[in-house]
PDB file of C-alpha atoms in Angstrom:
ATOM      1  CA  MET S   1      55.652  43.777-149.122  1.00 45.00           C
ATOM      2  CA  SER S   2      58.440  42.871-146.737  1.00 50.00           C
ATOM      3  CA  ASP S   3      59.406  39.441-145.555  1.00 54.00           C
ATOM      4  CA  SER S   4      58.191  39.134-141.939  1.00 55.00           C
ATOM      5  CA  SER S   5      60.913  36.594-141.126  1.00 60.00           C
ATOM      6  CA  THR S   6      63.742  39.053-141.908  1.00 70.00           C
ATOM      7  CA  PRO S   7      63.969  40.485-138.355  1.00 75.00           C
ATOM      8  CA  GLY S   8      64.091  36.941-136.951  1.00 78.00           C
ATOM      9  CA  ARG S   9      66.836  35.967-139.386  1.00 82.00           C
ATOM     10  CA  ASP S  10      68.793  39.107-138.457  1.00 89.00           C
ATOM     11  CA  ILE S  11      68.533  38.246-134.770  1.00 91.00           C
ATOM     12  CA  ASP S  12      69.606  34.673-135.482  1.00 92.00           C
ATOM     13  CA  ARG S  13      72.566  35.945-137.525  1.00 91.00           C
ATOM     14  CA  VAL S  14      73.671  38.303-134.753  1.00 91.00           C
ATOM     15  CA  ALA S  15      73.154  35.672-132.039  1.00 92.00           C
ATOM     16  CA  SER S  16      75.098  33.072-134.006  1.00 93.00           C
ATOM     17  CA  GLY S  17      77.859  35.538-134.826  1.00 93.00           C
ATOM     18  CA  LEU S  18      78.258  36.605-131.187  1.00 92.00           C
ATOM     19  CA  ALA S  19      78.188  32.991-129.976  1.00 93.00           C
ATOM     20  CA  ALA S  20      80.994  32.169-132.411  1.00 94.00           C
ATOM     21  CA  CYS S  21      83.060  35.335-132.006  1.00 93.00           C
ATOM     22  CA  LEU S  22      83.062  36.007-128.253  1.00 92.00           C
ATOM     23  CA  PRO S  23      84.720  32.726-127.183  1.00 93.00           C
ATOM     24  CA  VAL S  24      87.391  33.172-129.872  1.00 94.00           C
ATOM     25  CA  LEU S  25      88.126  36.692-128.633  1.00 93.00           C
ATOM     26  CA  HIS S  26      88.290  35.444-125.051  1.00 92.00           C
ATOM     27  CA  ARG S  27      90.629  32.516-125.845  1.00 93.00           C
ATOM     28  CA  ALA S  28      92.923  34.636-128.009  1.00 94.00           C
ATOM     29  CA  LEU S  29      93.223  37.299-125.331  1.00 92.00           C
ATOM     30  CA  ASP S  30      93.692  34.680-122.595  1.00 91.00           C
ATOM     31  CA  ARG S  31      96.554  33.035-124.513  1.00 92.00           C
ATOM     32  CA  GLN S  32      98.280  36.354-125.174  1.00 92.00           C
ATOM     33  CA  ILE S  33      98.035  37.299-121.504  1.00 91.00           C
ATOM     34  CA  ALA S  34      99.334  33.903-120.354  1.00 89.00           C
ATOM     35  CA  ALA S  35     102.344  34.260-122.662  1.00 91.00           C
ATOM     36  CA  GLU S  36     103.344  37.639-121.189  1.00 91.00           C
ATOM     37  CA  TYR S  37     102.160  37.438-117.600  1.00 90.00           C
ATOM     38  CA  PRO S  38     105.237  37.270-115.326  1.00 89.00           C
ATOM     39  CA  HIS S  39     103.565  34.920-112.818  1.00 87.00           C
ATOM     40  CA  PRO S  40     101.634  31.700-113.285  1.00 82.00           C
ATOM     41  CA  LYS S  41      98.344  33.011-114.665  1.00 81.00           C
ATOM     42  CA  PRO S  42      95.441  32.129-112.390  1.00 82.00           C
ATOM     43  CA  PRO S  43      92.814  29.900-113.986  1.00 87.00           C
ATOM     44  CA  GLU S  44      89.781  31.790-115.281  1.00 88.00           C
ATOM     45  CA  GLY S  45      87.618  30.876-112.267  1.00 90.00           C
ATOM     46  CA  GLN S  46      90.196  32.255-109.843  1.00 93.00           C
ATOM     47  CA  LEU S  47      90.687  35.390-111.902  1.00 92.00           C
ATOM     48  CA  ALA S  48      86.921  35.918-112.061  1.00 94.00           C
ATOM     49  CA  LEU S  49      86.726  35.544-108.276  1.00 97.00           C
ATOM     50  CA  LEU S  50      89.573  38.019-107.755  1.00 97.00           C
ATOM     51  CA  ARG S  51      87.898  40.528-110.060  1.00 95.00           C
ATOM     52  CA  PHE S  52      84.589  40.091-108.281  1.00 96.00           C
ATOM     53  CA  VAL S  53      86.124  40.601-104.833  1.00 98.00           C
ATOM     54  CA  GLU S  54      87.994  43.626-106.152  1.00 97.00           C
ATOM     55  CA  SER S  55      84.703  45.169-107.261  1.00 95.00           C
ATOM     56  CA  ARG S  56      82.783  44.037-104.157  1.00 96.00           C
ATOM     57  CA  GLU S  57      85.309  44.146-101.328  1.00 96.00           C
ATOM     58  CA  GLY S  58      83.884  42.332 -98.311  1.00 97.00           C
ATOM     59  CA  ALA S  59      81.522  40.116-100.307  1.00 97.00           C
ATOM     60  CA  THR S  60      80.666  36.683 -98.969  1.00 96.00           C
ATOM     61  CA  VAL S  61      81.258  33.331-100.645  1.00 95.00           C
ATOM     62  CA  ARG S  62      77.521  33.064-101.317  1.00 94.00           C
ATOM     63  CA  GLU S  63      77.451  36.473-103.030  1.00 96.00           C
ATOM     64  CA  ALA S  64      80.472  35.541-105.131  1.00 96.00           C
ATOM     65  CA  ALA S  65      78.911  32.224-106.112  1.00 95.00           C
ATOM     66  CA  GLU S  66      75.691  33.892-107.216  1.00 93.00           C
ATOM     67  CA  ALA S  67      77.482  36.585-109.214  1.00 93.00           C
ATOM     68  CA  LEU S  68      79.865  34.107-110.878  1.00 93.00           C
ATOM     69  CA  LEU S  69      77.185  31.464-111.537  1.00 92.00           C
ATOM     70  CA  MET S  70      79.128  28.910-109.517  1.00 93.00           C
ATOM     71  CA  LYS S  71      78.209  26.581-106.684  1.00 95.00           C
ATOM     72  CA  ALA S  72      79.005  27.966-103.242  1.00 93.00           C
ATOM     73  CA  ASN S  73      81.091  24.901-102.329  1.00 94.00           C
ATOM     74  CA  ASN S  74      83.235  25.395-105.461  1.00 95.00           C
ATOM     75  CA  VAL S  75      83.780  29.052-104.630  1.00 95.00           C
ATOM     76  CA  SER S  76      84.596  28.081-101.050  1.00 94.00           C
ATOM     77  CA  ALA S  77      87.229  25.639-102.334  1.00 95.00           C
ATOM     78  CA  LEU S  78      88.699  28.364-104.578  1.00 96.00           C
ATOM     79  CA  VAL S  79      88.768  30.762-101.638  1.00 96.00           C
ATOM     80  CA  SER S  80      90.635  28.179 -99.532  1.00 96.00           C
ATOM     81  CA  GLN S  81      93.235  27.652-102.285  1.00 95.00           C
ATOM     82  CA  MET S  82      93.643  31.363-102.859  1.00 96.00           C
ATOM     83  CA  THR S  83      93.877  32.107 -99.144  1.00 97.00           C
ATOM     84  CA  GLU S  84      96.699  29.560 -98.857  1.00 96.00           C
ATOM     85  CA  ARG S  85      98.453  31.255-101.806  1.00 94.00           C
ATOM     86  CA  GLY S  86      98.171  34.673-100.169  1.00 95.00           C
ATOM     87  CA  LEU S  87      95.711  36.151-102.644  1.00 96.00           C
ATOM     88  CA  LEU S  88      92.556  36.376-100.542  1.00 97.00           C
ATOM     89  CA  GLU S  89      91.775  37.007 -96.914  1.00 97.00           C
ATOM     90  CA  ARG S  90      88.703  35.772 -95.065  1.00 95.00           C
ATOM     91  CA  ARG S  91      87.550  38.134 -92.341  1.00 95.00           C
ATOM     92  CA  GLN S  92      84.948  36.908 -89.916  1.00 92.00           C
ATOM     93  CA  ASP S  93      81.699  38.858 -89.709  1.00 89.00           C
ATOM     94  CA  GLY S  94      81.343  40.722 -86.424  1.00 89.00           C
ATOM     95  CA  ALA S  95      77.675  39.820 -85.988  1.00 91.00           C
ATOM     96  CA  ASP S  96      77.619  36.287 -87.405  1.00 90.00           C
ATOM     97  CA  LYS S  97      80.771  34.234 -86.848  1.00 87.00           C
ATOM     98  CA  ARG S  98      79.669  31.720 -89.528  1.00 87.00           C
ATOM     99  CA  VAL S  99      79.983  34.354 -92.253  1.00 90.00           C
ATOM    100  CA  ALA S 100      83.309  35.366 -93.739  1.00 91.00           C
ATOM    101  CA  HIS S 101      83.910  38.442 -95.865  1.00 96.00           C
ATOM    102  CA  LEU S 102      86.425  38.237 -98.696  1.00 97.00           C
ATOM    103  CA  HIS S 103      89.202  40.765 -99.241  1.00 98.00           C
ATOM    104  CA  LEU S 104      92.057  40.928-101.729  1.00 98.00           C
ATOM    105  CA  THR S 105      95.609  40.941-100.468  1.00 98.00           C
ATOM    106  CA  ALA S 106      98.056  43.533-101.773  1.00 97.00           C
ATOM    107  CA  THR S 107      99.621  40.814-103.965  1.00 95.00           C
ATOM    108  CA  ALA S 108      96.256  39.946-105.506  1.00 96.00           C
ATOM    109  CA  ARG S 109      95.521  43.621-106.147  1.00 96.00           C
ATOM    110  CA  ARG S 110      98.814  43.999-108.034  1.00 95.00           C
ATOM    111  CA  ARG S 111      98.241  40.818-110.046  1.00 93.00           C
ATOM    112  CA  VAL S 112      94.706  41.723-111.068  1.00 93.00           C
ATOM    113  CA  ALA S 113      95.989  45.145-112.144  1.00 94.00           C
ATOM    114  CA  GLU S 114      98.814  43.509-114.144  1.00 93.00           C
ATOM    115  CA  VAL S 115      96.350  41.242-115.980  1.00 92.00           C
ATOM    116  CA  ARG S 116      94.023  44.176-116.666  1.00 93.00           C
ATOM    117  CA  GLU S 117      96.915  46.252-118.034  1.00 95.00           C
ATOM    118  CA  LEU S 118      97.996  43.411-120.346  1.00 94.00           C
ATOM    119  CA  GLU S 119      94.425  42.880-121.551  1.00 93.00           C
ATOM    120  CA  THR S 120      93.993  46.576-122.258  1.00 95.00           C
ATOM    121  CA  ALA S 121      97.320  46.782-124.087  1.00 95.00           C
ATOM    122  CA  HIS S 122      96.506  43.799-126.333  1.00 95.00           C
ATOM    123  CA  ILE S 123      93.046  45.085-127.139  1.00 95.00           C
ATOM    124  CA  ARG S 124      94.394  48.600-127.751  1.00 96.00           C
ATOM    125  CA  ARG S 125      96.962  47.206-130.229  1.00 94.00           C
ATOM    126  CA  ALA S 126      94.308  45.181-132.019  1.00 95.00           C
ATOM    127  CA  LEU S 127      91.976  48.181-132.169  1.00 95.00           C
ATOM    128  CA  THR S 128      94.642  50.344-133.799  1.00 96.00           C
ATOM    129  CA  SER S 129      94.679  47.970-136.770  1.00 96.00           C
ATOM    130  CA  LEU S 130      90.963  48.464-137.422  1.00 96.00           C
ATOM    131  CA  THR S 131      89.403  51.082-139.652  1.00 96.00           C
ATOM    132  CA  GLU S 132      87.828  54.165-138.063  1.00 96.00           C
ATOM    133  CA  GLY S 133      84.412  52.777-139.009  1.00 96.00           C
ATOM    134  CA  GLU S 134      85.135  49.465-137.283  1.00 95.00           C
ATOM    135  CA  LYS S 135      86.367  51.250-134.153  1.00 95.00           C
ATOM    136  CA  ASP S 136      83.268  53.467-134.144  1.00 94.00           C
ATOM    137  CA  ALA S 137      81.019  50.430-134.554  1.00 94.00           C
ATOM    138  CA  LEU S 138      82.694  48.667-131.623  1.00 94.00           C
ATOM    139  CA  GLY S 139      82.458  51.781-129.477  1.00 93.00           C
ATOM    140  CA  SER S 140      78.792  52.129-130.321  1.00 92.00           C
ATOM    141  CA  ALA S 141      78.193  48.442-129.538  1.00 94.00           C
ATOM    142  CA  LEU S 142      79.623  48.616-125.996  1.00 93.00           C
ATOM    143  CA  GLY S 143      76.350  49.756-124.451  1.00 92.00           C
ATOM    144  CA  ALA S 144      74.372  47.097-126.289  1.00 93.00           C
ATOM    145  CA  LEU S 145      76.860  44.377-125.304  1.00 93.00           C
ATOM    146  CA  THR S 146      76.655  45.454-121.663  1.00 90.00           C
ATOM    147  CA  ALA S 147      72.856  45.367-121.837  1.00 92.00           C
ATOM    148  CA  LEU S 148      73.029  41.907-123.419  1.00 92.00           C
ATOM    149  CA  ALA S 149      75.313  40.699-120.616  1.00 88.00           C
ATOM    150  CA  HIS S 150      72.764  41.958-118.066  1.00 87.00           C
ATOM    151  CA  ARG S 151      69.924  40.140-119.871  1.00 90.00           C
ATOM    152  CA  LEU S 152      71.899  36.893-119.882  1.00 88.00           C
ATOM    153  CA  HIS S 153      72.969  37.297-116.260  1.00 83.00           C
ATOM    154  CA  PRO S 154      71.407  40.132-114.241  1.00 72.00           C
ATOM    155  CA  ALA S 155      74.320  40.151-111.748  1.00 66.00           C
ATOM    156  CA  ALA S 156      76.838  40.755-114.577  1.00 56.00           C
ATOM    157  CA  ARG S 157      78.966  43.850-114.043  1.00 51.00           C
TER     158      ARG S 157
END
């Protein structure tokens, strides 16, 4: 006879482990990137906005706010700051002058690519120190982690 609470305990263990591990991974990677990035590293909210606009060129502030789980007025303030710094462009909608579409500048495109390259390099180096079994397990978990991200936030990409 099996213990019916075992699946629940396994889920709790996995949930607790992910909740503890993911922020540590994020902070460690963020600190390594900040140490090597040749420009002042944009705060996480700005970087998230740049990445979103890169993936959805022409998106509106409202669309960005929904996707990033932020208030539209906060995203609008970020857009204003980033427009002044030459990272984003607002282009007025042809049909509705109240709507602006967001586009990355060439500088922003280069900087997002630089951050992505640094992130990939750090993760690649860390992965090389793992056993083949650990690397296989992480590779196998990618699909499940992506599905989990979509369950937590359906607009997650």
